[in-house]
Coordinates of C-alpha atoms in Angstrom, one line a residue:
M1 CA 59.4 -61.3 -196.4
K2 CA 60.0 -59.9 -199.6
N3 CA 59.5 -56.2 -201.6
S4 CA 57.5 -55.9 -204.2
I5 CA 58.0 -53.3 -207.2
I6 CA 55.4 -51.2 -208.2
I7 CA 55.1 -49.7 -211.5
F8 CA 54.0 -46.6 -212.2
V9 CA 52.9 -45.3 -215.6
V10 CA 50.8 -41.8 -215.5
S11 CA 48.6 -41.1 -218.2
I12 CA 47.7 -37.5 -217.8
L13 CA 44.2 -36.2 -218.9
S14 CA 43.8 -32.4 -220.3
C15 CA 47.9 -32.6 -220.2
F16 CA 47.9 -31.8 -216.2
M17 CA 51.2 -32.8 -214.5
V18 CA 51.4 -35.8 -211.8
S19 CA 53.8 -36.6 -209.8
C20 CA 54.2 -40.2 -208.6
E21 CA 56.6 -42.1 -206.6
K22 CA 57.5 -45.7 -206.1
D23 CA 56.7 -47.6 -202.7
Y24 CA 58.6 -50.7 -201.8
N25 CA 56.8 -51.6 -198.3
D26 CA 57.3 -55.2 -197.2
W27 CA 53.7 -57.3 -197.5
E28 CA 52.4 -58.0 -194.3
V29 CA 51.9 -61.7 -194.7
E30 CA 52.9 -65.1 -193.4
P31 CA 55.8 -67.1 -195.3
G32 CA 54.4 -69.1 -198.1
H33 CA 51.7 -66.5 -198.8
E34 CA 53.3 -64.0 -200.7
R35 CA 52.0 -64.8 -204.1
L36 CA 48.5 -63.6 -202.6
F37 CA 49.6 -60.2 -203.0
R38 CA 53.0 -59.9 -204.4
S39 CA 51.9 -58.3 -207.6
L40 CA 49.5 -55.5 -207.1
I41 CA 50.3 -52.5 -209.3
L42 CA 48.9 -48.8 -208.9
E43 CA 48.6 -46.1 -211.0
V44 CA 46.7 -43.0 -211.9
S45 CA 45.2 -43.8 -215.2
K46 CA 42.8 -40.5 -215.5
L47 CA 42.9 -37.6 -213.5
Q48 CA 40.4 -34.9 -213.2
S49 CA 39.8 -31.4 -211.1
T50 CA 37.7 -33.0 -208.7
S51 CA 38.3 -37.0 -209.5
V52 CA 40.9 -39.4 -210.5
E53 CA 40.6 -42.5 -211.9
L54 CA 43.1 -45.4 -210.4
K55 CA 44.4 -47.9 -212.3
F56 CA 45.4 -51.4 -210.2
T57 CA 45.6 -55.1 -210.3
K58 CA 43.9 -57.8 -209.4
S59 CA 45.1 -59.8 -205.8
I60 CA 44.5 -63.3 -205.7
S61 CA 42.2 -64.2 -202.7
A62 CA 41.7 -60.7 -201.8
T63 CA 38.0 -59.9 -200.7
K64 CA 38.5 -56.4 -200.5
Y65 CA 40.6 -53.5 -201.6
V66 CA 41.1 -50.3 -198.9
F67 CA 42.0 -46.9 -200.6
E68 CA 42.9 -43.9 -198.3
F69 CA 43.0 -40.0 -199.5
S70 CA 45.4 -37.4 -197.3
K71 CA 46.3 -34.1 -198.8
D72 CA 49.9 -34.2 -198.1
S73 CA 53.0 -35.7 -199.8
L74 CA 53.0 -39.4 -199.1
E75 CA 52.8 -38.5 -195.1
F76 CA 49.3 -39.5 -194.5
K77 CA 49.0 -37.6 -191.1
E78 CA 45.1 -37.4 -191.5
I79 CA 42.7 -39.5 -193.7
V80 CA 40.4 -37.1 -195.3
K81 CA 38.7 -39.9 -197.5
T82 CA 38.6 -44.0 -197.2
V83 CA 36.9 -46.0 -199.6
E84 CA 36.5 -49.7 -199.5
L85 CA 35.6 -51.6 -203.0
S86 CA 34.5 -55.5 -202.3
A87 CA 36.6 -57.6 -204.9
G88 CA 33.2 -59.5 -206.0
S89 CA 31.8 -55.9 -207.2
L90 CA 34.3 -55.0 -209.8
K91 CA 34.6 -55.5 -213.4
P92 CA 37.9 -55.7 -215.0
F93 CA 38.9 -52.8 -217.6
A94 CA 41.7 -55.5 -218.9
D95 CA 40.7 -59.6 -218.1
S96 CA 43.4 -62.0 -218.4
N97 CA 44.1 -65.6 -218.1
N98 CA 46.7 -64.8 -215.3
P99 CA 44.8 -63.6 -212.6
T100 CA 47.5 -61.2 -211.3
K101 CA 47.7 -59.5 -214.4
V102 CA 43.4 -58.7 -214.1
E103 CA 43.3 -55.0 -214.4
Y104 CA 40.3 -53.0 -212.7
R105 CA 40.1 -48.7 -213.6
E106 CA 37.6 -47.0 -211.0
M107 CA 37.0 -43.7 -210.6
F108 CA 37.2 -41.9 -207.5
A109 CA 34.9 -38.1 -206.9
G110 CA 34.9 -35.5 -204.6
L111 CA 38.2 -34.4 -204.6
D112 CA 39.0 -30.7 -204.7
G113 CA 40.9 -28.9 -207.6
T114 CA 44.0 -27.5 -207.3
T115 CA 45.1 -29.5 -204.2
K116 CA 47.8 -32.3 -203.3
Y117 CA 46.7 -35.8 -202.9
S118 CA 48.5 -38.8 -201.7
V119 CA 46.6 -42.2 -201.8
R120 CA 47.8 -45.4 -200.9
M121 CA 46.1 -49.1 -201.1
K122 CA 46.1 -52.5 -199.6
S123 CA 44.3 -55.5 -200.2
I124 CA 42.6 -57.8 -197.6
D125 CA 41.7 -61.1 -197.5
E126 CA 38.7 -61.2 -194.5
S127 CA 38.5 -64.7 -194.1
S128 CA 42.1 -65.3 -193.4
G129 CA 42.8 -61.9 -192.3
M130 CA 46.0 -61.4 -194.0
Q131 CA 46.1 -58.0 -195.6
S132 CA 49.3 -56.8 -198.0
G133 CA 51.5 -53.7 -197.3
Y134 CA 50.3 -50.3 -198.9
N135 CA 51.4 -49.2 -202.3
Q136 CA 51.1 -45.4 -202.4
I137 CA 50.8 -42.5 -205.1
Y138 CA 51.3 -38.9 -204.9
F139 CA 49.0 -36.6 -207.4
E140 CA 47.9 -33.0 -207.8
T141 CA 44.9 -32.3 -208.9
P142 CA 44.5 -29.4 -212.0
P143 CA 42.5 -26.5 -211.3
E144 CA 38.7 -26.7 -211.0
Q145 CA 36.3 -24.4 -213.1
I146 CA 32.4 -24.1 -211.9
F147 CA 32.3 -20.5 -213.6
T148 CA 30.1 -21.2 -217.1
N149 CA 29.7 -17.5 -218.4
Y150 CA 29.6 -14.1 -217.8
F151 CA 27.6 -11.1 -218.9
P152 CA 29.7 -7.9 -219.1
T153 CA 28.0 -4.1 -219.2
T154 CA 30.2 -1.1 -219.7
N155 CA 30.3 -0.7 -215.9
S156 CA 28.9 -4.3 -214.4
V157 CA 29.8 -8.1 -214.9
K158 CA 27.1 -11.0 -214.3
L159 CA 28.9 -13.8 -213.2
K160 CA 27.2 -17.3 -213.6
W161 CA 28.4 -21.1 -212.5
T162 CA 27.2 -24.7 -212.3
V163 CA 25.0 -25.0 -209.5
T164 CA 26.2 -26.1 -206.2
P165 CA 25.5 -26.0 -202.4
N166 CA 29.3 -26.2 -202.3
V167 CA 30.2 -22.6 -202.4
T168 CA 30.6 -20.1 -200.1
K169 CA 31.9 -16.8 -201.6
V170 CA 33.3 -14.9 -204.8
V171 CA 36.4 -12.6 -204.8
L172 CA 36.6 -10.1 -207.4
Y173 CA 40.7 -9.1 -208.3
N174 CA 42.0 -6.6 -210.6
S175 CA 44.5 -7.0 -213.0
E176 CA 47.1 -6.9 -210.1
M177 CA 45.5 -9.1 -208.2
Q178 CA 44.6 -7.1 -205.4
V179 CA 41.3 -7.6 -204.1
L180 CA 38.3 -5.1 -204.8
K181 CA 35.1 -7.2 -203.7
E182 CA 34.8 -10.2 -201.4
V183 CA 30.9 -11.4 -201.0
T184 CA 29.8 -14.3 -199.0
L185 CA 27.3 -16.1 -201.0
N186 CA 23.9 -15.8 -199.3
Q187 CA 21.3 -18.8 -200.4
Q188 CA 19.5 -17.2 -203.1
Q189 CA 22.6 -16.9 -205.0
I190 CA 23.9 -20.0 -204.5
T191 CA 20.5 -21.2 -205.6
A192 CA 20.6 -19.1 -208.6
G193 CA 24.2 -20.1 -209.4
E194 CA 24.8 -16.0 -210.5
L195 CA 26.4 -13.1 -208.9
S196 CA 26.6 -9.6 -210.1
F197 CA 29.2 -7.1 -209.5
E198 CA 27.9 -3.0 -209.9
N199 CA 30.1 0.2 -210.3
L200 CA 33.3 -1.0 -212.1
S201 CA 35.2 0.2 -214.7
I202 CA 34.2 0.8 -218.3
G203 CA 36.6 -1.7 -220.9
T204 CA 38.6 -2.8 -217.7
K205 CA 40.0 -6.0 -216.9
Y206 CA 39.3 -8.1 -213.6
V207 CA 39.5 -11.7 -212.6
A208 CA 37.0 -13.8 -210.5
K209 CA 37.5 -16.3 -208.2
I210 CA 34.7 -18.4 -206.4
F211 CA 35.9 -20.6 -203.0
N212 CA 34.1 -23.3 -200.8
G213 CA 35.8 -22.4 -197.9
T214 CA 39.4 -22.1 -198.7
N215 CA 39.1 -24.0 -202.0
N216 CA 39.0 -22.4 -205.2
R217 CA 37.0 -23.8 -207.2
G218 CA 37.1 -21.7 -210.6
T219 CA 38.6 -19.1 -211.6
L220 CA 37.6 -16.7 -214.8
N221 CA 38.9 -13.4 -216.6
V222 CA 36.5 -11.1 -217.0
T223 CA 36.2 -7.7 -219.0
T224 CA 33.8 -4.9 -219.3
T225 CA 32.5 -3.6 -222.2
G226 CA 33.5 -0.5 -224.1
I227 CA 37.3 1.2 -223.9
S228 CA 38.7 2.4 -221.0
N229 CA 38.8 6.5 -220.5
S230 CA 37.0 6.7 -223.6
S231 CA 33.8 9.1 -224.6
V232 CA 30.6 7.4 -224.2
Y233 CA 27.7 8.3 -226.5
K234 CA 24.7 6.6 -225.7
V235 CA 23.0 5.9 -228.6
L236 CA 19.0 7.0 -228.6
E237 CA 16.4 4.6 -229.8
S238 CA 15.7 7.0 -233.1
D239 CA 19.2 7.4 -234.1
N240 CA 20.5 5.8 -237.5
A241 CA 23.6 5.1 -239.3
T242 CA 23.3 9.2 -240.6
S243 CA 22.8 10.5 -236.7
I244 CA 25.4 8.3 -235.3
N245 CA 28.0 9.5 -238.0
T246 CA 27.2 12.9 -237.3
V247 CA 27.9 12.2 -233.2
L248 CA 31.4 10.9 -234.1
S249 CA 32.6 13.5 -236.1
N250 CA 31.2 15.8 -233.7
L251 CA 33.4 14.3 -231.0
V252 CA 36.2 14.1 -233.1
L253 CA 35.5 17.6 -233.4
G254 CA 35.6 18.0 -229.6
G255 CA 38.7 16.1 -229.1
A256 CA 37.8 12.7 -228.4
T257 CA 40.1 10.1 -229.7
D258 CA 38.9 6.9 -228.2
I259 CA 35.1 6.7 -228.4
T260 CA 32.5 4.1 -226.5
V261 CA 29.2 3.8 -228.6
E262 CA 26.9 2.0 -226.5
F263 CA 23.5 0.4 -227.3
E264 CA 20.6 -0.6 -224.6
V265 CA 19.5 -3.5 -223.9
G266 CA 15.5 -4.6 -224.5
K267 CA 15.6 -1.8 -227.5
T268 CA 15.8 -2.0 -231.5
Y269 CA 17.9 0.3 -233.5
A270 CA 17.0 0.9 -237.1
I271 CA 20.3 1.9 -238.7
G272 CA 19.5 1.4 -242.1
G273 CA 23.1 2.0 -243.1
E274 CA 26.8 2.1 -242.8
I275 CA 28.3 3.4 -239.7
M276 CA 31.8 5.2 -241.1
V277 CA 34.6 6.2 -238.1
P278 CA 36.1 9.1 -239.1
T279 CA 39.9 9.7 -239.2
G280 CA 41.1 10.9 -235.7
V281 CA 39.4 8.2 -233.8
N282 CA 42.3 6.2 -232.6
N283 CA 40.2 3.2 -231.0
I284 CA 36.2 2.6 -230.8
A285 CA 33.9 0.3 -229.2
F286 CA 30.1 -0.3 -230.7
T287 CA 29.1 -2.5 -227.6
G288 CA 25.7 -3.7 -225.9
S289 CA 25.0 -5.9 -223.2
A290 CA 23.4 -9.0 -222.5
G291 CA 19.6 -9.5 -220.7
A292 CA 18.7 -11.4 -218.0
N293 CA 17.6 -13.9 -220.8
G294 CA 20.8 -13.3 -222.8
E295 CA 18.7 -11.1 -225.2
L296 CA 20.7 -8.1 -226.8
P297 CA 20.3 -4.8 -228.5
I298 CA 19.2 -5.4 -231.5
L299 CA 20.8 -3.0 -234.6
T300 CA 18.9 -3.6 -238.0
N301 CA 20.9 -3.3 -241.7
A302 CA 23.7 -1.8 -239.2
R303 CA 27.2 -1.9 -241.4
F304 CA 30.4 -0.7 -240.2
N305 CA 33.5 0.9 -242.3
V306 CA 36.6 3.1 -241.3
K307 CA 37.0 6.2 -243.1
T308 CA 41.1 5.7 -243.1
Q309 CA 43.0 4.3 -240.3
I310 CA 42.3 3.3 -236.8
K311 CA 44.1 1.0 -234.2
D312 CA 41.5 -0.8 -232.9
I313 CA 37.5 -1.6 -233.6
I314 CA 35.6 -3.6 -231.2
I315 CA 32.1 -4.6 -231.8
Q316 CA 30.7 -6.5 -229.0
Y317 CA 27.0 -7.8 -227.4
L318 CA 24.9 -6.9 -230.4
S319 CA 22.4 -8.5 -232.5
T320 CA 22.9 -7.3 -235.8
T321 CA 21.4 -7.9 -239.3
S322 CA 23.0 -6.9 -242.7
S323 CA 20.6 -6.8 -245.3
G324 CA 22.9 -9.3 -247.3
N325 CA 25.6 -6.5 -247.3
F326 CA 29.3 -7.0 -245.5
F327 CA 29.0 -6.4 -242.0
I328 CA 32.6 -5.0 -241.9
D329 CA 33.8 -3.7 -245.3
L330 CA 37.7 -2.3 -245.5
G331 CA 38.9 -0.9 -248.6
A332 CA 42.4 0.4 -248.9
K333 CA 42.2 0.9 -244.9
I334 CA 44.9 0.6 -241.9
V335 CA 43.5 -1.2 -238.8
N336 CA 45.4 -3.0 -236.3
N337 CA 42.6 -5.2 -234.3
I338 CA 39.2 -6.2 -235.2
T339 CA 37.3 -7.8 -232.7
V340 CA 33.7 -9.1 -232.8
E341 CA 32.6 -10.6 -229.3
G342 CA 29.6 -11.6 -227.8
C343 CA 27.5 -11.0 -231.0
N344 CA 24.8 -12.5 -233.3
V345 CA 25.3 -11.6 -236.8
S346 CA 22.9 -12.7 -239.3
N347 CA 21.8 -11.8 -243.0
I348 CA 25.9 -11.0 -244.2
N349 CA 27.3 -11.5 -247.0
S350 CA 30.7 -11.6 -244.9
I351 CA 31.6 -11.0 -241.5
V352 CA 35.0 -8.9 -242.7
R353 CA 35.6 -8.3 -245.9
V354 CA 39.2 -6.8 -246.4
S355 CA 39.9 -5.5 -250.2
G356 CA 42.5 -3.3 -251.7
A357 CA 45.4 -2.1 -250.0
S358 CA 44.1 -2.8 -246.8
V359 CA 46.8 -3.7 -243.9
I360 CA 45.5 -5.2 -240.9
K361 CA 47.0 -6.8 -237.9
D362 CA 44.6 -9.2 -236.2
I363 CA 40.6 -10.2 -237.4
N364 CA 39.2 -11.6 -234.0
V365 CA 35.4 -13.2 -233.9
N366 CA 35.0 -14.6 -230.4
N367 CA 31.8 -16.0 -228.5
T368 CA 29.7 -15.2 -231.7
W369 CA 26.7 -16.8 -233.6
I370 CA 27.0 -16.3 -237.3
S371 CA 23.7 -17.0 -239.7
N372 CA 22.7 -16.8 -243.2
T373 CA 26.4 -15.9 -245.5
G374 CA 26.6 -15.1 -248.6
G375 CA 28.3 -16.4 -251.7
Y376 CA 32.0 -14.6 -250.3
G377 CA 32.6 -16.8 -247.4
V378 CA 32.2 -16.2 -243.6
F379 CA 35.6 -14.0 -244.0
N380 CA 36.9 -12.5 -247.3
V381 CA 40.3 -11.3 -248.3
G382 CA 41.0 -10.2 -251.4
A383 CA 44.9 -10.1 -253.4
G384 CA 47.1 -7.1 -252.9
G385 CA 46.3 -6.4 -248.5
I386 CA 48.2 -7.9 -245.4
V387 CA 46.1 -9.5 -242.7
N388 CA 48.4 -11.0 -240.0
S389 CA 45.6 -13.8 -238.5
I390 CA 41.8 -14.8 -238.8
N391 CA 40.8 -15.8 -235.5
A392 CA 37.4 -17.8 -234.8
T393 CA 36.6 -19.1 -231.2
N394 CA 34.0 -20.7 -229.7
C395 CA 31.6 -19.5 -232.3
T396 CA 28.3 -21.0 -233.5
F397 CA 27.9 -20.9 -237.6
T398 CA 24.8 -22.1 -239.2
E399 CA 23.5 -21.7 -242.8
I400 CA 26.8 -20.4 -244.4
S401 CA 26.9 -20.3 -248.1
T402 CA 29.6 -21.3 -249.9
R403 CA 32.7 -21.1 -247.8
F404 CA 34.3 -20.6 -244.2
G405 CA 37.2 -18.2 -245.8
D406 CA 37.7 -17.1 -249.5
I407 CA 41.5 -15.7 -248.6
R408 CA 44.0 -15.0 -251.5
I409 CA 46.7 -13.9 -249.3
A410 CA 49.6 -15.6 -247.0
T411 CA 48.2 -14.9 -243.5
K412 CA 47.3 -17.5 -240.4
V413 CA 44.2 -19.0 -239.9
N414 CA 43.0 -20.1 -236.5
F415 CA 39.4 -21.8 -236.2
K416 CA 38.9 -23.5 -232.5
N417 CA 35.8 -24.6 -230.9
I418 CA 33.6 -23.8 -234.1
T419 CA 29.7 -25.8 -234.4
C420 CA 28.7 -25.4 -237.5
V421 CA 25.2 -26.9 -238.9
N422 CA 23.7 -26.5 -242.4
I423 CA 20.3 -27.3 -242.3
N424 CA 18.9 -25.8 -245.8
M425 CA 22.1 -23.9 -246.8
A426 CA 24.4 -25.9 -249.0
M427 CA 28.5 -25.2 -248.5
S428 CA 30.4 -26.6 -251.3
H429 CA 33.8 -26.3 -249.5
L430 CA 35.3 -24.9 -246.6
W431 CA 37.7 -22.9 -248.0
L432 CA 39.4 -21.2 -251.1
F433 CA 43.1 -20.1 -250.9
D434 CA 45.9 -19.0 -253.3
N435 CA 47.8 -21.7 -253.6
A436 CA 51.1 -19.5 -254.4
K437 CA 50.6 -17.8 -251.2
P438 CA 50.4 -20.6 -248.6
S439 CA 48.1 -19.7 -245.5
Q440 CA 49.3 -21.7 -242.4
V441 CA 45.6 -23.0 -241.3
S442 CA 44.7 -24.6 -237.5
I443 CA 41.6 -26.5 -236.7
Q444 CA 40.7 -27.5 -233.3
N445 CA 37.7 -29.0 -232.2
L446 CA 34.9 -28.3 -234.7
I447 CA 32.0 -29.8 -235.3
L448 CA 30.7 -30.3 -238.6
G449 CA 27.2 -31.3 -239.6
G450 CA 24.0 -31.5 -241.3
P451 CA 22.3 -32.5 -244.1
N452 CA 24.0 -29.5 -246.3
G453 CA 20.9 -28.6 -248.5
G454 CA 21.6 -31.8 -249.9
A455 CA 24.9 -30.9 -251.6
K456 CA 28.0 -33.1 -250.9
I457 CA 30.9 -31.0 -249.5
N458 CA 34.4 -30.5 -249.8
D459 CA 37.6 -29.4 -247.4
T460 CA 39.2 -27.0 -249.9
N461 CA 37.9 -25.4 -253.5
G462 CA 41.0 -26.9 -255.4
T463 CA 44.0 -29.2 -254.5
Y464 CA 46.6 -27.4 -252.2
S465 CA 49.8 -28.7 -252.7
N466 CA 51.3 -26.0 -250.0
I467 CA 48.6 -25.5 -247.7
P468 CA 48.3 -28.7 -245.4
I469 CA 44.8 -29.0 -243.3
S470 CA 44.5 -31.3 -240.7
Y471 CA 40.9 -31.9 -239.0
T472 CA 42.5 -34.2 -236.0
G473 CA 40.4 -33.9 -233.3
S474 CA 37.6 -32.3 -235.0
Y475 CA 33.9 -34.5 -235.8
K476 CA 31.5 -34.6 -238.6
T477 CA 28.1 -36.0 -238.5
N478 CA 27.3 -38.6 -241.4
D479 CA 24.4 -36.2 -242.9
M480 CA 27.1 -34.5 -244.4
I481 CA 28.1 -36.2 -247.3
V482 CA 32.2 -35.7 -248.7
D483 CA 32.5 -35.4 -252.3
V484 CA 36.2 -35.9 -253.8
R485 CA 38.7 -33.8 -251.0
P486 CA 37.9 -35.1 -247.5
F487 CA 38.7 -33.6 -244.6
N488 CA 41.9 -35.3 -243.4
G489 CA 42.3 -36.5 -239.7
I490 CA 38.3 -35.9 -238.8
T491 CA 36.2 -38.2 -237.1
V492 CA 33.1 -39.4 -238.7
V493 CA 30.1 -39.3 -236.0
P494 CA 28.1 -42.3 -236.4
S495 CA 24.4 -40.0 -236.4
T496 CA 22.9 -37.2 -237.9
I497 CA 22.4 -33.8 -236.3
Y498 CA 19.4 -35.3 -235.0
G499 CA 20.9 -37.6 -233.0
L500 CA 23.7 -35.7 -232.0
F501 CA 22.2 -32.3 -230.8
V502 CA 19.5 -31.5 -228.4
N503 CA 17.5 -29.5 -231.0
P504 CA 19.0 -28.3 -233.8
A505 CA 16.0 -27.3 -235.9
N506 CA 15.4 -24.7 -233.7
G507 CA 19.0 -23.8 -233.0
D508 CA 20.0 -26.0 -229.7
F509 CA 23.1 -27.7 -230.3
H510 CA 23.8 -28.9 -227.1
V511 CA 25.4 -32.6 -227.0
K512 CA 22.6 -35.0 -226.2
E513 CA 23.1 -36.8 -222.7
G514 CA 24.5 -40.7 -222.8
I515 CA 24.9 -41.0 -226.6
G516 CA 28.9 -41.8 -225.6
F517 CA 29.9 -38.9 -228.4
A518 CA 33.8 -38.7 -227.9
G519 CA 34.0 -35.1 -228.1
T520 CA 31.4 -34.0 -225.4
G521 CA 32.7 -31.0 -223.7
V522 CA 35.8 -30.8 -225.8
A523 CA 34.6 -30.3 -229.6
G524 CA 32.0 -27.2 -230.5
D525 CA 31.0 -24.1 -229.3
K526 CA 31.8 -24.1 -225.6
R527 CA 28.6 -22.1 -224.8
W528 CA 26.9 -25.7 -226.0
F529 CA 28.9 -27.6 -223.2
N530 CA 26.5 -26.3 -219.9

């Protein structure tokens, strides 16, 4: 009997590490028949949280292949899954004139996330009864994530997950991973795919885990809105910018340094001007919450500013318009962090403008829909100030005028998972920089598309020798026409936005099923993934 050397080449999906081991078992064949089986190769070609794609080569004269899975390290003490594949039903992934080099790839689903598996394979010739010895391989599935979203208030969190019958409980932990609450799911919660935790602390971080028995099917970091241990002002429906400014001044006079200004979902507030954060406030949050159908408190003609300086200013879960003004306008101010999260912001010049000798640490815009901007750019930073970084993540941009950024200082710009669609408005370029003060620009998983008001678009306003920008891993639909400065490394989708998205004219940017878009579940605002 002879040994067969098994070659393992592991291709890892999503950068998860896979551990594989070689097997040199003798083939269980009669002398003179070794060639039927000796060339078998078993490899992991793709790994996901609940499935694995195995790559294997053809066994001459084999009529079926048997795969056995166990949850251990190549011990196979308890087989938890057995799959038999008929040789006649297999379609080659890579064909060859040499039968022993014909390659198959098959996906095996129904695995558990964050679990160690061993799988062994043998081939059988049912007519002769001959079978090979086992080839075996070890791997570990990455964590599963069935949570899709969460909706916080100052004292509660609603969790949502992909509806499945295979869930049994949800556990809520504090930031030190101590169990706070454990809920055994009833049928109504399982059917709805959602659960709320009440009576939580304001501005506090938690960790939620969802289980099927002992198997962890998802982990989500969540934070209630507002600022921990802050003075809370619940805005009256009759309040406007002037009355809110008076309340803030009075709170500071009373000794408050951290303040949460809370708006109620289902109500509309005619703000009608600029809310000015007075000197003496350390941190402030203007916060709302999302209703059962995702609706937010509505603020009309709302703008925000800082009198002199502040540590953090947070604006979250609000739907706002600004009557064509700057949403946050900071001239010669000192601010640690600006955070805009979970908002719908429309009819603005810029979401943040920084001018004069301002000193800003980080500008963060997350999970926010920005629409109908003016000609200053979504972000506008004039010369003379300091900004450490500008970050936009999981956002949708629609009807953006002129550009993403007008940035005249050296800073770091990070755009990740952005869906941008212009149907009627025209962007002439995405970026305007000062080439003498080069920014570091990182673009990841952008989807850019739409007829762009009939105008051609450029990457940048000018040719910047000191500011390299790569769009590798990002996509552009073919109805947005590039002018003279292309997007380096971008992938052109052979479709318009109407072929790519479900209903872009009405703001539904879910990717259509079954169209073969390579960026599905990877590129664009993640809120459109589910």
